[in-house]
Coordinates of C-alpha atoms and ligand atoms in Angstrom, one line a residue:
X1 CA 5.0 -24.0 -12.4
X2 CA 3.2 -23.1 -9.2
X3 CA 1.6 -19.7 -9.3
X4 CA 3.3 -16.8 -7.5
X5 CA 1.9 -15.7 -4.1
X6 CA 1.3 -12.0 -3.3
X7 CA 0.5 -10.4 0.1
X8 CA -1.7 -7.3 0.2
X9 CA -1.8 -5.4 3.5
X10 CA -5.0 -3.4 3.8
X11 CA -6.4 -5.7 1.2
X12 CA -9.8 -5.8 2.8
X13 CA -10.9 -2.4 1.4
X14 CA -10.4 0.3 -1.1
X15 CA -7.2 0.4 -3.1
X16 CA -5.9 -2.8 -1.5
X17 CA -9.0 -4.8 -2.4
X18 CA -8.8 -3.5 -6.0
X19 CA -5.2 -4.7 -6.1
X20 CA -6.3 -8.1 -4.7
X21 CA -8.8 -8.5 -7.6
X22 CA -6.2 -7.5 -10.2
X23 CA -3.5 -9.9 -8.9
X24 CA -6.0 -12.8 -8.9
X25 CA -6.9 -11.9 -12.5
X26 CA -3.2 -12.1 -13.3
X27 CA -3.1 -15.6 -11.9
X28 CA -1.4 -15.0 -8.5
X29 CA -2.5 -16.6 -5.2
X30 CA -3.2 -13.7 -2.8
X31 CA -3.1 -13.3 1.0
X32 CA -4.8 -10.4 2.6
X33 CA -3.5 -9.0 5.9
X34 CA -5.9 -6.5 7.3
X35 CA -7.1 -5.5 10.8
X36 CA -10.6 -6.2 9.4
X37 CA -9.8 -9.0 6.9
X38 CA -12.6 -11.3 7.7
X39 CA -15.1 -8.5 7.0
X40 CA -14.0 -8.4 3.4
X41 CA -16.6 -9.3 0.8
X42 CA -14.8 -11.4 -1.8
X43 CA -17.4 -14.1 -2.4
X44 CA -17.1 -13.6 -6.1
X45 CA -13.4 -14.6 -6.3
X46 CA -12.4 -18.0 -7.5
X47 CA -12.1 -20.6 -4.8
X48 CA -8.6 -21.3 -3.6
X49 CA -7.1 -18.0 -4.8
X50 CA -7.4 -16.1 -1.5
X51 CA -6.4 -16.4 2.1
X52 CA -7.2 -13.6 4.6
X53 CA -5.9 -12.9 8.1
X54 CA -7.0 -10.4 10.7
X55 CA -3.7 -8.9 11.6
X56 CA -2.5 -5.5 12.8
X57 CA 0.5 -4.8 10.6
X58 CA 2.4 -3.0 13.4
X59 CA 2.6 -6.3 15.3
X60 CA 5.6 -8.1 13.8
X61 CA 5.1 -11.5 15.4
X62 CA 1.5 -11.6 14.1
X63 CA 2.5 -10.6 10.6
X64 CA 5.3 -13.2 10.5
X65 CA 3.0 -15.9 11.8
X66 CA 0.3 -15.1 9.3
X67 CA 2.8 -15.2 6.4
X68 CA 4.2 -18.5 7.6
X69 CA 0.7 -20.0 7.8
X70 CA -0.2 -18.6 4.3
X71 CA 3.0 -20.0 2.9
X72 CA 2.0 -23.5 3.9
X73 CA -0.9 -23.4 1.5
X74 CA 0.4 -21.1 -1.4
X75 CA 4.2 -21.3 -1.0
X76 CA 6.4 -18.5 0.2
X77 CA 5.1 -15.1 -1.0
X78 CA 7.3 -13.2 -3.4
X79 CA 5.2 -10.0 -3.9
X80 CA 3.9 -7.5 -1.4
X81 CA 1.7 -4.4 -1.7
X82 CA 1.3 -2.4 1.5
X83 CA -2.0 -0.7 1.2
X84 CA -3.0 -0.5 4.8
X85 CA -3.7 2.9 6.3
X86 CA -5.6 5.2 8.6
X87 CA -6.6 8.8 8.5
X88 CA -4.8 11.6 10.3
X89 CA -6.4 13.9 12.8
X90 CA -6.7 16.9 10.4
X91 CA -5.7 19.3 13.2
X92 CA -3.1 22.0 13.5
X93 CA 0.2 20.7 14.9
X94 CA -0.3 22.5 18.2
X95 CA -3.6 20.6 18.8
X96 CA -2.5 17.1 17.8
X97 CA -3.0 14.3 20.4
X98 CA 0.4 12.6 20.7
X99 CA -0.8 9.1 21.2
X100 CA -2.9 9.3 18.0
X101 CA 0.1 11.0 16.3
X102 CA 2.3 8.0 17.2
X103 CA -0.4 5.6 15.9
X104 CA -0.4 7.2 12.5
X105 CA 3.4 6.9 12.2
X106 CA 3.2 3.4 13.6
X107 CA 0.6 2.1 11.2
X108 CA 2.0 3.8 8.0
X109 CA 5.7 3.8 8.6
X110 CA 6.4 0.9 11.0
X111 CA 3.7 -1.3 9.5
X112 CA 5.2 -0.9 6.1
X113 CA 8.7 -1.9 7.3
X114 CA 7.3 -4.8 9.3
X115 CA 5.4 -6.2 6.3
X116 CA 8.3 -5.6 3.9
X117 CA 10.9 -7.3 6.0
X118 CA 8.6 -10.2 6.8
X119 CA 8.3 -10.8 3.0
X120 CA 12.1 -10.6 2.5
X121 CA 12.8 -12.8 5.5
X122 CA 10.5 -15.5 4.2
X123 CA 11.7 -15.6 0.6
X124 CA 12.8 -19.0 -0.7
X125 CA 16.6 -19.3 -0.8
X126 CA 16.7 -20.5 -4.4
X127 CA 14.5 -17.6 -5.6
X128 CA 13.2 -17.4 -9.1
X129 CA 15.8 -15.4 -11.1
X130 CA 15.5 -16.4 -14.8
X131 CA 15.6 -14.8 -18.2
X132 CA 12.0 -13.8 -18.2
X133 CA 11.8 -12.9 -14.5
X134 CA 15.2 -11.7 -13.4
X135 CA 14.1 -11.0 -9.8
X136 CA 13.2 -12.9 -6.6
X137 CA 10.4 -10.6 -5.6
X138 CA 9.0 -7.1 -5.5
X139 CA 7.2 -4.7 -3.2
X140 CA 5.0 -1.7 -3.8
X141 CA 4.3 0.7 -0.9
X142 CA 1.6 3.3 -0.8
X143 CA 2.6 6.9 0.0
X144 CA 0.5 10.0 -0.9
X145 CA 0.6 13.3 -2.7
X146 CA 0.7 14.9 0.7
X147 CA 4.3 13.6 1.0
X148 CA 5.7 16.0 -1.6
X149 CA 5.0 19.4 0.1
X150 CA 3.9 21.0 3.3
X151 CA 0.2 21.2 4.0
X152 CA -1.7 22.7 6.9
X153 CA -3.2 20.0 9.2
X154 CA -1.1 17.2 7.7
X155 CA 1.8 17.1 10.3
X156 CA 0.8 13.5 11.1
X157 CA -0.5 11.8 7.9
X158 CA 1.7 13.9 5.5
X159 CA 4.8 13.3 7.5
X160 CA 4.1 9.6 7.8
X161 CA 3.6 9.3 4.0
X162 CA 6.8 11.2 3.3
X163 CA 8.6 8.7 5.6
X164 CA 7.1 5.8 3.6
X165 CA 8.4 7.4 0.4
X166 CA 11.9 7.7 1.9
X167 CA 11.7 4.2 3.4
X168 CA 10.9 2.9 -0.1
X169 CA 14.1 4.3 -1.5
X170 CA 16.2 3.0 1.5
X171 CA 14.8 -0.5 1.0
X172 CA 15.3 -0.4 -2.8
X173 CA 19.0 0.3 -2.3
X174 CA 19.5 -2.3 0.4
X175 CA 17.5 -5.0 -1.3
X176 CA 18.5 -4.6 -5.0
X177 CA 21.4 -7.0 -4.5
X178 CA 18.9 -9.5 -3.1
X179 CA 16.9 -9.3 -6.3
X180 CA 14.0 -7.4 -4.7
X181 CA 12.5 -4.3 -6.3
X182 CA 10.8 -1.8 -4.0
X183 CA 8.7 1.0 -5.5
X184 CA 5.9 3.3 -4.3
X185 CA 2.8 5.0 -5.6
X186 CA 1.7 8.4 -4.4
X187 CA -2.1 8.5 -4.8
X188 CA -4.1 11.6 -5.3
X189 CA -7.7 11.5 -4.0
X190 CA -9.1 8.1 -4.7
X191 CA -12.8 7.3 -4.1
X192 CA -12.4 4.5 -1.5
X193 CA -14.3 4.0 1.8
X194 CA -11.6 6.1 3.5
X195 CA -12.4 9.1 1.2
X196 CA -16.1 8.4 1.1
X197 CA -16.2 8.6 4.9
X198 CA -14.5 12.0 4.7
X199 CA -17.1 13.2 2.2
X200 CA -19.9 11.9 4.3
X201 CA -18.5 14.0 7.2
X202 CA -18.6 17.1 5.1
X203 CA -15.2 17.2 3.3
X204 CA -15.6 19.1 0.1
X205 CA -13.7 17.5 -2.8
X206 CA -14.7 20.0 -5.4
X207 CA -11.6 22.2 -4.8
X208 CA -9.4 19.1 -5.2
X209 CA -11.1 18.2 -8.5
X210 CA -10.8 21.8 -9.7
X211 CA -7.0 21.8 -9.0
X212 CA -6.5 18.4 -10.7
X213 CA -5.7 18.7 -14.4
X214 CA -7.8 15.5 -15.2
X215 CA -10.6 17.1 -13.2
X216 CA -11.9 14.1 -11.2
X217 CA -11.0 11.6 -8.5
X218 CA -9.2 8.4 -9.2
X219 CA -11.1 5.1 -9.0
X220 CA -9.6 2.3 -6.8
X221 CA -9.1 0.1 -9.9
X222 CA -7.2 2.9 -11.7
X223 CA -4.8 3.1 -8.7
X224 CA -4.6 -0.7 -8.6
X225 CA -3.5 -0.7 -12.2
X226 CA -0.5 1.5 -11.5
X227 CA 0.4 -0.7 -8.5
X228 CA 0.1 -3.8 -10.6
X229 CA 2.4 -2.3 -13.2
X230 CA 5.1 -1.5 -10.6
X231 CA 4.7 -4.8 -8.9
X232 CA 4.8 -7.2 -11.9
X233 CA 5.8 -5.4 -15.1
X234 CA 8.2 -2.5 -14.4
X235 CA 11.2 -4.9 -14.1
X236 CA 13.9 -2.2 -14.4
X237 CA 12.3 0.2 -11.9
X238 CA 13.2 0.3 -8.3
X239 CA 13.2 3.2 -5.7
X240 CA 10.6 5.0 -7.7
X241 CA 7.6 6.9 -6.2
X242 CA 5.1 7.3 -8.9
X243 CA 2.4 10.0 -8.5
X244 CA -1.0 8.7 -9.6
X245 CA -2.9 11.9 -9.2
X246 CA -4.5 13.1 -12.4
X247 CA -1.6 15.7 -12.7
X248 CA -2.0 17.2 -9.2
X249 CA 1.8 17.3 -8.4
X250 CA 2.6 18.6 -11.9
X251 CA 0.7 21.8 -11.3
X252 CA 3.0 24.8 -10.7
X253 CA 0.8 27.0 -8.5
Ligands
LIG1 N1 -8.0 7.1 -0.9 C1 -7.2 8.1 -1.1 O1 -7.5 9.1 -1.6 C2 -5.7 7.9 -0.7 C3 -4.8 8.9 -1.1 C4 -3.5 8.8 -0.7 C5 -3.0 7.7 0.0 N2 -3.9 6.7 0.3 C6 -3.4 5.5 1.0 O2 -3.8 4.4 0.3 C7 -3.9 3.3 1.2 C8 -5.2 2.6 1.1 O3 -6.2 3.5 1.5 P1 -7.7 3.4 1.1 O4 -8.2 4.7 0.6 O5 -7.9 2.2 0.2 O6 -8.4 3.2 2.5 P2 -9.4 2.1 3.1 O7 -9.7 2.6 4.5 O8 -10.4 1.8 2.1 O9 -8.4 0.8 3.2 C9 -7.4 0.8 4.2 C10 -7.4 -0.6 4.8 O10 -6.3 -0.7 5.8 C11 -6.7 -1.5 6.9 N3 -5.9 -1.1 8.1 C12 -5.9 0.0 8.8 N4 -5.0 -0.1 9.8 C13 -4.5 -1.3 9.7 C14 -3.5 -2.0 10.5 N5 -3.0 -1.5 11.6 N6 -3.2 -3.3 10.1 C15 -3.7 -3.9 9.0 N7 -4.7 -3.2 8.3 C16 -5.0 -2.0 8.6 C17 -8.2 -1.1 7.0 O11 -8.9 -2.1 7.8 C18 -8.6 -1.0 5.6 O12 -9.1 -2.3 5.1 C19 -3.6 3.9 2.6 O13 -2.2 3.7 2.9 C20 -3.9 5.3 2.4 O14 -3.3 6.2 3.3 C21 -5.2 6.8 0.0

């Protein structure tokens, strides 16, 4: 049987790259869609397991064209992880630049929808429903713990991530009859290039660590493990947003 084919947006870095490595270890062929895909260092991965395309996920024709090209080599993709993302402005709402605000919504929310419906539109008609895999495909989106509550200076990123969480539920309901599960993770602070850049610019993570019951940041591979579980193993879960945050959202104060 040909191996399954997964697409990882934002797979060039951080959480997405850790997902890419895990899925290849599980025997899947993987396609990265990333605005900086060709800068990805994946020389250690087995030959023939990976394709990579420089694509902005907000551009639907480019995403569809990349998936069609990737499908010619690895077959139609049946799995998708949307791990692309950019930082917000970290400013009070009154000071937000509106063009940058729209870009954060566009990348996180619109980009997730564009990638998700590109996958579903390209699914093979016959699907792969069988006793051991009673589904045609699955999707995991990436939200954030900032989606659960109001936070100062998060009117862009936090609102976009709350929208991703809601979109996940909407798609789960619409696409369950098609045999597609759609779930999400809500990461707490994970030590990726995105967070390292914040630390390098003076962001202090000690308060976050102190408020986190497990008392530390998440590693990209720990986050990828949760994503892999929802994508491939949690066959009766759909519409779920799973916090992966060391207990951050469980704290009552
Ligand atoms: N790291 C954390 O603590 C944390 C916490 C909560 C949520 N998240 C979310 O997890 C996801 C992964 O973040 P990360 O920490 O691995 O960051 P990262 O910066 O290491 O990786 C993000 C990737 O997305 C790509 N990207 C950005 N804009 C894109 C676009 N328009 N089209 C295609 N690719 C694009 C970047 O090139 C990069 O490779 C993001 O959605 C982020 O918001 C991260």
